[in-house]
PDB file of C-alpha atoms in Angstrom:
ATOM      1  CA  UNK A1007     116.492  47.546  58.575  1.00  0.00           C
ATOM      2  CA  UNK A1008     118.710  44.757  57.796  1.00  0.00           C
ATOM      3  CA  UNK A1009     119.279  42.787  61.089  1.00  0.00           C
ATOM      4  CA  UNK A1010     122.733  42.715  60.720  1.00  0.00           C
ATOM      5  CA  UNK A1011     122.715  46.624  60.971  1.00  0.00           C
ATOM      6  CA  UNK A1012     121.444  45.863  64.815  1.00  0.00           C
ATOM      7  CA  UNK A1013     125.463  45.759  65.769  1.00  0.00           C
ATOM      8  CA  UNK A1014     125.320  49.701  65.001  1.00  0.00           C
ATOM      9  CA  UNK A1015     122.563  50.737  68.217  1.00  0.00           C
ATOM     10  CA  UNK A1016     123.373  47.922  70.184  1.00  0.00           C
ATOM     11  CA  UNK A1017     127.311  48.800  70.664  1.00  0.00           C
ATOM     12  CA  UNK A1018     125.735  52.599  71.078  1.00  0.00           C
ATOM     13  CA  UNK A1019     123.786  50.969  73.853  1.00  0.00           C
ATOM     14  CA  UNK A1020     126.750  49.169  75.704  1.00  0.00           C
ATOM     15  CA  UNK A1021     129.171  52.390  75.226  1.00  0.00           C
ATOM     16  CA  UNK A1022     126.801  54.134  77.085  1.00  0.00           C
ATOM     17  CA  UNK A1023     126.234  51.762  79.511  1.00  0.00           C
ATOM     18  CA  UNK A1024     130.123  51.152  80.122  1.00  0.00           C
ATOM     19  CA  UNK A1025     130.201  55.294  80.393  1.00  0.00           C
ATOM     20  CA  UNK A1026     127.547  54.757  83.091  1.00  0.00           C
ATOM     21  CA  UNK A1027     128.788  51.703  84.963  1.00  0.00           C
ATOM     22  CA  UNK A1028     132.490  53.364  84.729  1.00  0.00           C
ATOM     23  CA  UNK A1029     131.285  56.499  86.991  1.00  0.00           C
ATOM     24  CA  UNK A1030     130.050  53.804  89.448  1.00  0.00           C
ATOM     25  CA  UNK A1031     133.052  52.465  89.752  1.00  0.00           C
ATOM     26  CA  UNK A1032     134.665  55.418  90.417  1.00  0.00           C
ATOM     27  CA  UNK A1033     133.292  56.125  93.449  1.00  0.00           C
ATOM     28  CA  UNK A1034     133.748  52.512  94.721  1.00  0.00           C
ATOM     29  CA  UNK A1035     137.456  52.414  93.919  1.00  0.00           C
ATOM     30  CA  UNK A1036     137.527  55.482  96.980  1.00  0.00           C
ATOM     31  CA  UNK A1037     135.957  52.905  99.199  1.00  0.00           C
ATOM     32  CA  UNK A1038     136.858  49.026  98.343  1.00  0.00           C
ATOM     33  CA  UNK A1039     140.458  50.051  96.350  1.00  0.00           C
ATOM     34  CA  UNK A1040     141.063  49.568  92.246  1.00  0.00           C
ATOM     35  CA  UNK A1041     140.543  45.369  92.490  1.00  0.00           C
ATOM     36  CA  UNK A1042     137.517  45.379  94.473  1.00  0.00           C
ATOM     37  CA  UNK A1043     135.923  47.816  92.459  1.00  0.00           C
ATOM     38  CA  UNK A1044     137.185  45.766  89.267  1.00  0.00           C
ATOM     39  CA  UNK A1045     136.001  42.440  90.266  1.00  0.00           C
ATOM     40  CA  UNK A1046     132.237  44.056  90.985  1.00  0.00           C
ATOM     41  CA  UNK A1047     131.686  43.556  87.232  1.00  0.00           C
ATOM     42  CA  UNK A1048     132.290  40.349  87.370  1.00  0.00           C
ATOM     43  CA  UNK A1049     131.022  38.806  90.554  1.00  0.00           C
ATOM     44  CA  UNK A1050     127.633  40.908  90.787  1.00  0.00           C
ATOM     45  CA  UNK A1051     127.013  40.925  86.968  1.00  0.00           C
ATOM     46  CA  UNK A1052     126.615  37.586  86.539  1.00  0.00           C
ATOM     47  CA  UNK A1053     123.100  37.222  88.218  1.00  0.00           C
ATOM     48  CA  UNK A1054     122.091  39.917  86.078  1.00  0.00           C
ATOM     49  CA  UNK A1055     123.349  37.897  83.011  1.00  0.00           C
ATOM     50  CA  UNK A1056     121.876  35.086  84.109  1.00  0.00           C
ATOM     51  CA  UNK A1057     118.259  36.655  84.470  1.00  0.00           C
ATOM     52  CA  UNK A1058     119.161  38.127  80.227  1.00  0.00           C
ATOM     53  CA  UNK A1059     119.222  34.697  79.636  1.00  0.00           C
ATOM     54  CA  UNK A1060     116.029  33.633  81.079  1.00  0.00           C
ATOM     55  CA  UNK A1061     114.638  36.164  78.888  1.00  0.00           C
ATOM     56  CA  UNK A1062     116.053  35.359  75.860  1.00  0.00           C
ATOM     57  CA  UNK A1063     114.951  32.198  76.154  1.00  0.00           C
ATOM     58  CA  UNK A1064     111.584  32.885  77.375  1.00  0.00           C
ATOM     59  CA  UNK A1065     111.013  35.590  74.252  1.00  0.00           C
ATOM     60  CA  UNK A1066     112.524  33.478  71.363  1.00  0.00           C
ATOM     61  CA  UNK A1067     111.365  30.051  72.718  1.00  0.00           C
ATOM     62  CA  UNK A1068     114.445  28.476  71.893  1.00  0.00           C
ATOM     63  CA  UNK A1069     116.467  26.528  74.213  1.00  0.00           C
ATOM     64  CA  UNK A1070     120.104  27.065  75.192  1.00  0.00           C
ATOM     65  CA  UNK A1071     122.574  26.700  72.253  1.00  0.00           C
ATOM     66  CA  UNK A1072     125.096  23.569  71.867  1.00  0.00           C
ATOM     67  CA  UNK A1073     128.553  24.288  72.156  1.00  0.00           C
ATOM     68  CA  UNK A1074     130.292  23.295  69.142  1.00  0.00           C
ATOM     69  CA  UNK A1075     133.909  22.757  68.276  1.00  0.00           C
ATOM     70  CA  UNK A1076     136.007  25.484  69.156  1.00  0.00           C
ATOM     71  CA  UNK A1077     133.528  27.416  72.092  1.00  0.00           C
ATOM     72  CA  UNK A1078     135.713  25.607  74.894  1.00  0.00           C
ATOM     73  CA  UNK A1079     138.774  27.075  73.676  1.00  0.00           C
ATOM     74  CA  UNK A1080     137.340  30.380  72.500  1.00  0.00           C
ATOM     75  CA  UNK A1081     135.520  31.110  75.325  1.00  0.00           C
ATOM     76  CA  UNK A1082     138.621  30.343  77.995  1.00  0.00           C
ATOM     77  CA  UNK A1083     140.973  32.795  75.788  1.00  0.00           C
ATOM     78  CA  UNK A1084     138.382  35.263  75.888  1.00  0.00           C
ATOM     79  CA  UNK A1085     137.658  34.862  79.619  1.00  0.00           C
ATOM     80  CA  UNK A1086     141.620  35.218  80.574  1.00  0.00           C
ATOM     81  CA  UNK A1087     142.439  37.892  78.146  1.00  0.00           C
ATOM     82  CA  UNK A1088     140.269  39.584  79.575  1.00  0.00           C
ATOM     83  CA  UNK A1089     141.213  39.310  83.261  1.00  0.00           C
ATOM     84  CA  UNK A1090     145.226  39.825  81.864  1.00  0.00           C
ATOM     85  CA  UNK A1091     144.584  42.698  80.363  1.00  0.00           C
ATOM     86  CA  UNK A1092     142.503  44.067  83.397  1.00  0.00           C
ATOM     87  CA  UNK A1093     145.571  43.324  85.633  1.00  0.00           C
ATOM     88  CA  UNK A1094     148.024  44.741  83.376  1.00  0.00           C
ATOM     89  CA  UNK A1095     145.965  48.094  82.959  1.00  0.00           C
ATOM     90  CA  UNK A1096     145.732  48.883  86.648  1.00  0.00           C
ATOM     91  CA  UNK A1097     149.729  47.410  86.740  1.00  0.00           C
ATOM     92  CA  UNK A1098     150.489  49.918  84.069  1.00  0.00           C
ATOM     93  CA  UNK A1099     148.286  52.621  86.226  1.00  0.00           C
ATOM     94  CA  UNK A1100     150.567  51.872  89.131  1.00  0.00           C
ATOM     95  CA  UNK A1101     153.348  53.597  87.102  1.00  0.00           C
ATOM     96  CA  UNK A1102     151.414  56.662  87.554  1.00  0.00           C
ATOM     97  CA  UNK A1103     151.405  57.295  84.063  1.00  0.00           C
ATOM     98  CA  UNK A1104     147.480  57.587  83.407  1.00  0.00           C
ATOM     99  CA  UNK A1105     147.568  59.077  80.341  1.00  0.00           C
ATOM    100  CA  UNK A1106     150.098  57.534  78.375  1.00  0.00           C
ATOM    101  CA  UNK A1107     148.355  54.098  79.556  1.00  0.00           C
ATOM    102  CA  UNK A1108     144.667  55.346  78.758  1.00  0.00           C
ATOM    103  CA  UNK A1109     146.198  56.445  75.210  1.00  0.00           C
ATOM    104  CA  UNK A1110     148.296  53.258  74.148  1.00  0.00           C
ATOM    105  CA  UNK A1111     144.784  51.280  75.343  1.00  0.00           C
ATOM    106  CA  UNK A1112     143.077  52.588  72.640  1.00  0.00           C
ATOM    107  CA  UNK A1113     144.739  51.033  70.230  1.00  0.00           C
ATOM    108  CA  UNK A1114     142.842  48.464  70.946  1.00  0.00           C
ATOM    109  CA  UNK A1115     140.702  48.390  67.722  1.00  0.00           C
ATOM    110  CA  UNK A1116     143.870  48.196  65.647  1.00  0.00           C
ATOM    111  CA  UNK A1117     145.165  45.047  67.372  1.00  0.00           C
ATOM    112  CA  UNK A1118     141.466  43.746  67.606  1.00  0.00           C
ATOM    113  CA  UNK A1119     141.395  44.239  63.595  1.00  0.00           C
ATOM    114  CA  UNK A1120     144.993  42.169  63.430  1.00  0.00           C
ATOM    115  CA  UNK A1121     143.657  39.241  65.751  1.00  0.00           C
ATOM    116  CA  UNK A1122     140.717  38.648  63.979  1.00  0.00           C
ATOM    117  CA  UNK A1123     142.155  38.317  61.078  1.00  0.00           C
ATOM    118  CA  UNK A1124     144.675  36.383  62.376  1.00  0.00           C
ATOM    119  CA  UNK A1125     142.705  33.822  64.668  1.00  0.00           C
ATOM    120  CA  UNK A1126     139.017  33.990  63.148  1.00  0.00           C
ATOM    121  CA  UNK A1127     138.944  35.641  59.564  1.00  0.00           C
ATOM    122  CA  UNK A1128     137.159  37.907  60.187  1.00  0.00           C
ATOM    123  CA  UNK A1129     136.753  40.155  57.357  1.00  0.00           C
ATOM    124  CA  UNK A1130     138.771  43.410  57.528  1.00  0.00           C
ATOM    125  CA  UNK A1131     139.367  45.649  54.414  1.00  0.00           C
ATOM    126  CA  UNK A1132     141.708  48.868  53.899  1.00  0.00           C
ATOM    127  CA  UNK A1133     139.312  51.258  54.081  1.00  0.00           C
ATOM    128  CA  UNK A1134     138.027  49.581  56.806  1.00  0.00           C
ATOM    129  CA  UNK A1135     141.660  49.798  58.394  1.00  0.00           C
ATOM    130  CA  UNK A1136     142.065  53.582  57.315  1.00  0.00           C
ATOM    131  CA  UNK A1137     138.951  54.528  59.352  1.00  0.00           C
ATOM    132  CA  UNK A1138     140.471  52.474  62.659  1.00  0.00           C
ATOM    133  CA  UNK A1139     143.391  54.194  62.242  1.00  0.00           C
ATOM    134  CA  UNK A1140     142.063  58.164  62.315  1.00  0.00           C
ATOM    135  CA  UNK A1141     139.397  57.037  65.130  1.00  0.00           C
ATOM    136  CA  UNK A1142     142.661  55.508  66.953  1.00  0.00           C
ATOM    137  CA  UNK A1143     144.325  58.543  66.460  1.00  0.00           C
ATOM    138  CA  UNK A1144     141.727  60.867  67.636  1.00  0.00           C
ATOM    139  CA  UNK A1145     141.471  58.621  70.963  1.00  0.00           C
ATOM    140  CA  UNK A1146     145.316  59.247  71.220  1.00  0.00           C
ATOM    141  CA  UNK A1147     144.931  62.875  71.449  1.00  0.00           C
ATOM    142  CA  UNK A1148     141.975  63.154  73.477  1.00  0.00           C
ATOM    143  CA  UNK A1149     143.436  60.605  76.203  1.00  0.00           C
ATOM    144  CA  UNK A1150     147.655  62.123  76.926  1.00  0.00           C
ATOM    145  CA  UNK A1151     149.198  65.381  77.686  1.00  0.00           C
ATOM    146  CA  UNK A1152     150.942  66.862  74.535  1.00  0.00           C
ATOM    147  CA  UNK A1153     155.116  65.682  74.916  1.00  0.00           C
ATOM    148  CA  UNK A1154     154.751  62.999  77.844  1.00  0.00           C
ATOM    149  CA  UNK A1155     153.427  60.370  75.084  1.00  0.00           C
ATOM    150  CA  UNK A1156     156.742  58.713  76.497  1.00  0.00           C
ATOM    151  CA  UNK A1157     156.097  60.295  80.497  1.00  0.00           C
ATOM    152  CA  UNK A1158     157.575  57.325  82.748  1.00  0.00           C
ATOM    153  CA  UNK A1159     159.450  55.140  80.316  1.00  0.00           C
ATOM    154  CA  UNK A1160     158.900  51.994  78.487  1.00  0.00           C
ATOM    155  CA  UNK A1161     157.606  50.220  81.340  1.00  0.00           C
ATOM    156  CA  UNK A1162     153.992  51.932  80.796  1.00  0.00           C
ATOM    157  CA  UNK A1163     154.069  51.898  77.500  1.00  0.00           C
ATOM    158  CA  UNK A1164     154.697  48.620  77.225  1.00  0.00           C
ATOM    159  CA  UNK A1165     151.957  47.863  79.932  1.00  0.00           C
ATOM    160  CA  UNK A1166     149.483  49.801  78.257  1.00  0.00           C
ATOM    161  CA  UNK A1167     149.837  48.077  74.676  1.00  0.00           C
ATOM    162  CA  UNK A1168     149.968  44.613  76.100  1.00  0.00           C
ATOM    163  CA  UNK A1169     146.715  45.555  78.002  1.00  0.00           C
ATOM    164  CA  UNK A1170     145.209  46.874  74.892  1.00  0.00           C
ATOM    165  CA  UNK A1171     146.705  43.518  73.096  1.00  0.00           C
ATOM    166  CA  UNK A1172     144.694  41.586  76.053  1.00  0.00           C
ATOM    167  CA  UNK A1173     141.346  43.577  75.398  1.00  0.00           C
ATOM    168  CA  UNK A1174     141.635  43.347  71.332  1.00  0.00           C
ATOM    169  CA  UNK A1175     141.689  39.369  71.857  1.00  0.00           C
ATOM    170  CA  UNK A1176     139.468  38.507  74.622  1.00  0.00           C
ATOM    171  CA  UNK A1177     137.133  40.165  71.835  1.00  0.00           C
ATOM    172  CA  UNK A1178     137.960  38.334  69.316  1.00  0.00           C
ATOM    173  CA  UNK A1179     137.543  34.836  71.925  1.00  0.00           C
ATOM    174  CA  UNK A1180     134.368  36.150  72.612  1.00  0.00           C
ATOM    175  CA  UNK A1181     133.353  36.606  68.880  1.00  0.00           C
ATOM    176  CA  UNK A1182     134.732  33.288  68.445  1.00  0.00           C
ATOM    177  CA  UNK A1183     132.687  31.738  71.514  1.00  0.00           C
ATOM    178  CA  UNK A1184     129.533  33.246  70.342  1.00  0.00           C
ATOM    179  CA  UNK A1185     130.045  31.415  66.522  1.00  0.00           C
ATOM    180  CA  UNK A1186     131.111  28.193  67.638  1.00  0.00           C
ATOM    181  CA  UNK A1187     127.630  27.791  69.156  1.00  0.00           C
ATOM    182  CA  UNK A1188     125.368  25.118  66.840  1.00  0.00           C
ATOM    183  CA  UNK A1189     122.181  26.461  67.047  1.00  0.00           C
ATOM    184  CA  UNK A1190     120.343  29.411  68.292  1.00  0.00           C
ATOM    185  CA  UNK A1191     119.161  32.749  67.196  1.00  0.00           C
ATOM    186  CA  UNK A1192     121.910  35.835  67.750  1.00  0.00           C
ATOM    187  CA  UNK A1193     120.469  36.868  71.162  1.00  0.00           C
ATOM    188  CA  UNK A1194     120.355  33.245  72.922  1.00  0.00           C
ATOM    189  CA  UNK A1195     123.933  32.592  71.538  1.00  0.00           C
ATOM    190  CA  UNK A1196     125.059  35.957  72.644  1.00  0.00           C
ATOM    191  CA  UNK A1197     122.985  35.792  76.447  1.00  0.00           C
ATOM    192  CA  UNK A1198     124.945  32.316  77.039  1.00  0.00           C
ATOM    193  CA  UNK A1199     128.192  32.768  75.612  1.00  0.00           C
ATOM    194  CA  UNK A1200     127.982  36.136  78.496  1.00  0.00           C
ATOM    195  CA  UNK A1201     127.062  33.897  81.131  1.00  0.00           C
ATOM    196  CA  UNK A1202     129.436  30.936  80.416  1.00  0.00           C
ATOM    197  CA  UNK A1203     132.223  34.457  80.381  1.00  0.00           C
ATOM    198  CA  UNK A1204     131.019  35.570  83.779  1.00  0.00           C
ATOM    199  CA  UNK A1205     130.654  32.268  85.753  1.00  0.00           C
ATOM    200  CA  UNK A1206     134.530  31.357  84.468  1.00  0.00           C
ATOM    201  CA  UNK A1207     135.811  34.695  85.398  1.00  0.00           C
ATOM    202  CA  UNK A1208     133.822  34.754  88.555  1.00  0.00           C
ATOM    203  CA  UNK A1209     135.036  31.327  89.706  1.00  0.00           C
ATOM    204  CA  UNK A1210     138.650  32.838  88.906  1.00  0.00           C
ATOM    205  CA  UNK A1211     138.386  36.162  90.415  1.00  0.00           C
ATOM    206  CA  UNK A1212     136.883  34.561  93.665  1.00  0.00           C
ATOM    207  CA  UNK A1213     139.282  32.095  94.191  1.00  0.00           C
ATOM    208  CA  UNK A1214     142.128  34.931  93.788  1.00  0.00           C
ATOM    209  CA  UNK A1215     140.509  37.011  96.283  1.00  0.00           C
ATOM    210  CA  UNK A1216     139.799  34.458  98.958  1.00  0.00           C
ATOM    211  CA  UNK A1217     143.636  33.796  98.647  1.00  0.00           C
ATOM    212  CA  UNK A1218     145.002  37.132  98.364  1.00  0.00           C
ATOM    213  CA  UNK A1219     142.073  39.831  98.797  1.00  0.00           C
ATOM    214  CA  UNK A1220     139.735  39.342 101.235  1.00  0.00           C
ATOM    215  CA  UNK A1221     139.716  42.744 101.971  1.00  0.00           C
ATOM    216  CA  UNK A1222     138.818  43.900  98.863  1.00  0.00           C
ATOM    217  CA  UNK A1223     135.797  41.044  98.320  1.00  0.00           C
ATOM    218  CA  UNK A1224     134.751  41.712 101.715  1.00  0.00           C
ATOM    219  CA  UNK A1225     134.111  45.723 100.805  1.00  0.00           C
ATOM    220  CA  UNK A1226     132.278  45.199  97.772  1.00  0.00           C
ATOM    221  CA  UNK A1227     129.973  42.970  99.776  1.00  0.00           C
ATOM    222  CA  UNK A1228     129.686  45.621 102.670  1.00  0.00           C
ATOM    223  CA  UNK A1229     129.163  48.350  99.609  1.00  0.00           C
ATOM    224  CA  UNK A1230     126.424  45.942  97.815  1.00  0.00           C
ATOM    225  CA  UNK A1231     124.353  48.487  97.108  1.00  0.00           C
ATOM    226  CA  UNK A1232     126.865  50.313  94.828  1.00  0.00           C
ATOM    227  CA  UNK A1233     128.324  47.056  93.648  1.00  0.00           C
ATOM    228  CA  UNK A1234     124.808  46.002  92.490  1.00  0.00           C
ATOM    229  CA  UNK A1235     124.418  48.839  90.620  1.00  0.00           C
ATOM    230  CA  UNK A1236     127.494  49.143  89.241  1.00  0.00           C
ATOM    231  CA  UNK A1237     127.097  45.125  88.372  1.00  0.00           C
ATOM    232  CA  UNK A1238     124.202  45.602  86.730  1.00  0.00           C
ATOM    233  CA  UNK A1239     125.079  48.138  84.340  1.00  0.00           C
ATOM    234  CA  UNK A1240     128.309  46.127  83.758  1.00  0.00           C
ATOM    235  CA  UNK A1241     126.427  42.787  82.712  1.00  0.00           C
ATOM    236  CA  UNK A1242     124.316  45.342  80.846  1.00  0.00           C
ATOM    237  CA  UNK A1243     126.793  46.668  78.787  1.00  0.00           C
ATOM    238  CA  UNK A1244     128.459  43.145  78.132  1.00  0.00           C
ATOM    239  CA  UNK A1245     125.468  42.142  76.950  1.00  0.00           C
ATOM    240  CA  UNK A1246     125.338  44.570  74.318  1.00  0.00           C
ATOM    241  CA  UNK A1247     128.973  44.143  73.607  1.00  0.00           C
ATOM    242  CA  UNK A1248     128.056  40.091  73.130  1.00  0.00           C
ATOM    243  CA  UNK A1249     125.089  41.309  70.847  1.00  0.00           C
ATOM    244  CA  UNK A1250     127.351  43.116  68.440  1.00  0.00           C
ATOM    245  CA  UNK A1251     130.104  40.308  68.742  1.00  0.00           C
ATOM    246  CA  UNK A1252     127.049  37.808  67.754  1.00  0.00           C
ATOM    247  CA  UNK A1253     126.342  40.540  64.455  1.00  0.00           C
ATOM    248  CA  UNK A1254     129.234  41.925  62.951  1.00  0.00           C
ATOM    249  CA  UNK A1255     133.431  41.607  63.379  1.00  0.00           C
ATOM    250  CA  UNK A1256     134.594  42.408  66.769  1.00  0.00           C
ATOM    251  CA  UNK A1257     136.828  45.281  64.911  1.00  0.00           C
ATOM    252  CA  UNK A1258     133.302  47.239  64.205  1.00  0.00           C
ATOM    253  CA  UNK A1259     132.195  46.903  67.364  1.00  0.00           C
ATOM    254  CA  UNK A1260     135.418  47.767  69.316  1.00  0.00           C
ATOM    255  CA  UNK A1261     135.867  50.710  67.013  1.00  0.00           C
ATOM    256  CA  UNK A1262     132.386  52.212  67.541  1.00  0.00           C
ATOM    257  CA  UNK A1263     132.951  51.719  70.929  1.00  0.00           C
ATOM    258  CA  UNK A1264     135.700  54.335  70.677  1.00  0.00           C
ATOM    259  CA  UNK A1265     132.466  57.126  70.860  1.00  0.00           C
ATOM    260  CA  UNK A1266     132.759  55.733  74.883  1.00  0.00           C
ATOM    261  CA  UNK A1267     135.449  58.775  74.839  1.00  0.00           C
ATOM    262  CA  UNK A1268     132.866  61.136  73.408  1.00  0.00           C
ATOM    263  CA  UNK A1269     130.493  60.276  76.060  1.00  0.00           C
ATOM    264  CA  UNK A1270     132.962  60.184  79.093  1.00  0.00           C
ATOM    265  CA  UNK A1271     134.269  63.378  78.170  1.00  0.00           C
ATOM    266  CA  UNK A1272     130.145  64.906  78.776  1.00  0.00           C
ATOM    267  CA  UNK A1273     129.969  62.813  81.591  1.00  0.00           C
ATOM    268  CA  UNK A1274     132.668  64.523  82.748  1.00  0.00           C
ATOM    269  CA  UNK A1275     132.026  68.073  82.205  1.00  0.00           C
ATOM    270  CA  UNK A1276     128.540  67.826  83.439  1.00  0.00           C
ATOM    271  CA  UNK A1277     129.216  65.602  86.206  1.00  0.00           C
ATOM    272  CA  UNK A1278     132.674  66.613  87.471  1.00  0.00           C
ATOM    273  CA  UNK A1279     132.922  70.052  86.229  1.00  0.00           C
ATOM    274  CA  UNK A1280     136.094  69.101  83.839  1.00  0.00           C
ATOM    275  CA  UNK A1281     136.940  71.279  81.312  1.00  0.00           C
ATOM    276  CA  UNK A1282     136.996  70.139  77.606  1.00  0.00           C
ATOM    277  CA  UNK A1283     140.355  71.870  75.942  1.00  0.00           C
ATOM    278  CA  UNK A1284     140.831  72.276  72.043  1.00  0.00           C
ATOM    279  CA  UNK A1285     142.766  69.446  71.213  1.00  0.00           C
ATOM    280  CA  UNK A1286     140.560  67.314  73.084  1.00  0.00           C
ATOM    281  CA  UNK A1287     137.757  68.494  71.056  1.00  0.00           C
ATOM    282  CA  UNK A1288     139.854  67.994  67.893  1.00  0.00           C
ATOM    283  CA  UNK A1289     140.560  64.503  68.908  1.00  0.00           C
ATOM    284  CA  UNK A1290     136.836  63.933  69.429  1.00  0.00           C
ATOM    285  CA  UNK A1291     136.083  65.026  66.110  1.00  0.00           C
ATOM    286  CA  UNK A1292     138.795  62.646  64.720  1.00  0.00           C
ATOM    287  CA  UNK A1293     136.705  59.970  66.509  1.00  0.00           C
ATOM    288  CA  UNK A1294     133.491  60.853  64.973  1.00  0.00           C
ATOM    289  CA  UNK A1295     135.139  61.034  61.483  1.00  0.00           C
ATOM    290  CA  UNK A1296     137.075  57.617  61.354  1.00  0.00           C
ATOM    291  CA  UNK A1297     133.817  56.184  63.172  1.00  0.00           C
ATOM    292  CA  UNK A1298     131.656  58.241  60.561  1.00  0.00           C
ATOM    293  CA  UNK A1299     133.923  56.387  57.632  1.00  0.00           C
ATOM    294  CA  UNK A1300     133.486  53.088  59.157  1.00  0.00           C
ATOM    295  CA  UNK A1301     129.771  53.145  58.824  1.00  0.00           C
ATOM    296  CA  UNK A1302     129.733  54.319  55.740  1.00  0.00           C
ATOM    297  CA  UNK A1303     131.996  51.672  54.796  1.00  0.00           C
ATOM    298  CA  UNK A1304     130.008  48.815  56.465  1.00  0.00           C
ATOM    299  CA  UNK A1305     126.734  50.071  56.030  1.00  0.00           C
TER     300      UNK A1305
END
């Protein structure tokens, strides 16, 4: 197999990771709140990230990639985007408008498609567009209620695509990042561009929570067995994400990635005992054509 073709299990890999790591997280939010339980991914993935590296190096023998012209910059827009688009989701989740929020955050791909375009080149043809747009649409159904699309205003809705807006770019920053490295194979590049992510993020996060939070940073140390977990399969799953990011556009990936809904929604029925209704099934099958088309488009 072509190594490029590597971006196809890998992003598998880190959507079912995320899957994973996001049913961790749900039982911490019931004990540390929604920003302790957010920062865990940050503050107790990075040692896992760090020990990634260590083996990347070790197993390729190469030594830790020079950041060229552009990483600095990349790699700061990816780290914030990220952490805006984090705040604005659980801002937008505030409105108690959950599924109009989860829906207009998976438009994601779309606006990941448009940035990197816009900010790397990325390649990005019309079929390639058409399948986004059905696998979009078949998150859309799966994710809100039938008529309350709209439920709670513009305030949400405007919260949820910024967030979306946030997630699409700190994608295409990380892409960027990962590229603007001068040497190295795909998996060094990938394993230090996560790290260099994590330890900015970190130092940001615990800054902001010694100031504002202690509460919250406190619990997730006091729950440090779930946090470790939870930051484990976190850095796991970002490294994947970096992996596909190092191989192919970050419109692939984050597209792919759109099976996550697939795989929460059995997580969910097996694990919670939620029902699956008809239109949620006919949105999932939306998602498997339009990511079905992609392949076959990229493959």
């Amino acid at each position: 197999m072509d190594i490029t073709l590597l971006w196809i299990p890998v992003t598998l890999a880190a959507a079912v990771a995320q899957t994973g790591r996001n049913a961790l997280q749900r039982d911490l939010t019931a004990k540390i709140g929604t920003i302790g339980a957010t920062q865990v991914r940050f503050l107790f993935g990075l040692p896992f990230a760090a020990l990634f590296l260590v083996v990347a190096l070790a197993a390729t023998g190469e030594s830790l990639p020079r950041p060229g012209e552009g990483f600095a910059g990349f790699l700061v827009v990816g780290a914030l985007a990220q952490i805006a688009a984090t705040a604005l989701m659980l801002a937008a989740m505030r409105e108690r408008a959950f599924s109009v929020v989860t829906a207009y955050l998976k438009t994601e791909p779309v606006l990941t498609a448009l940035f990197a375009i816009a900010v790397i080149g990325d390649p990005v043809t019309g079929p390639m567009l058409a399948a986004i747009a059905v696998a979009t649409a078949g998150v859309i159904l799966v994710s809100h209620t039938p008529g309350k699309l709209t439920a709670g205003g513009l305030r949400p809705a405007l919260l949820g695509l910024l967030a979306a807006a946030g997630f699409g770019l700190s994608a295409v920053g990380y892409r960027g990042a990962i590229l603007a490295f001068e040497d190295g194979g795909f998996l060094v590049r990938a394993s230090a561009a996560l790290v260099a992510a994590l330890l900015l993020q970190t130092a940001i996060l615990l800054v902001y929570l010694a100031l504002f939070d202690r509460r919250a940073l406190v619990g997730s140390l006091r729950e440090w067995r779930g946090s470790a977990s939870a930051g484990f399969l976190g850095a796991l799953a970002s490294q994947f994400w970096f992996l596909g990011f190092a191989l192919t556009s970050a419109a692939n990936v984050r597209t792919l990635a759109l099976v996550e809904v697939v795989f929460a929604q059995i997580v969910s029925r097996r694990l919670f005992a939620q029902a699956t209704s008809r239109r949620e099934l006919a949105g999932m099958a939306l998602i498997v054509a339009g990511v079905g088309a992609l392949l076959w488009k990229t493959v």
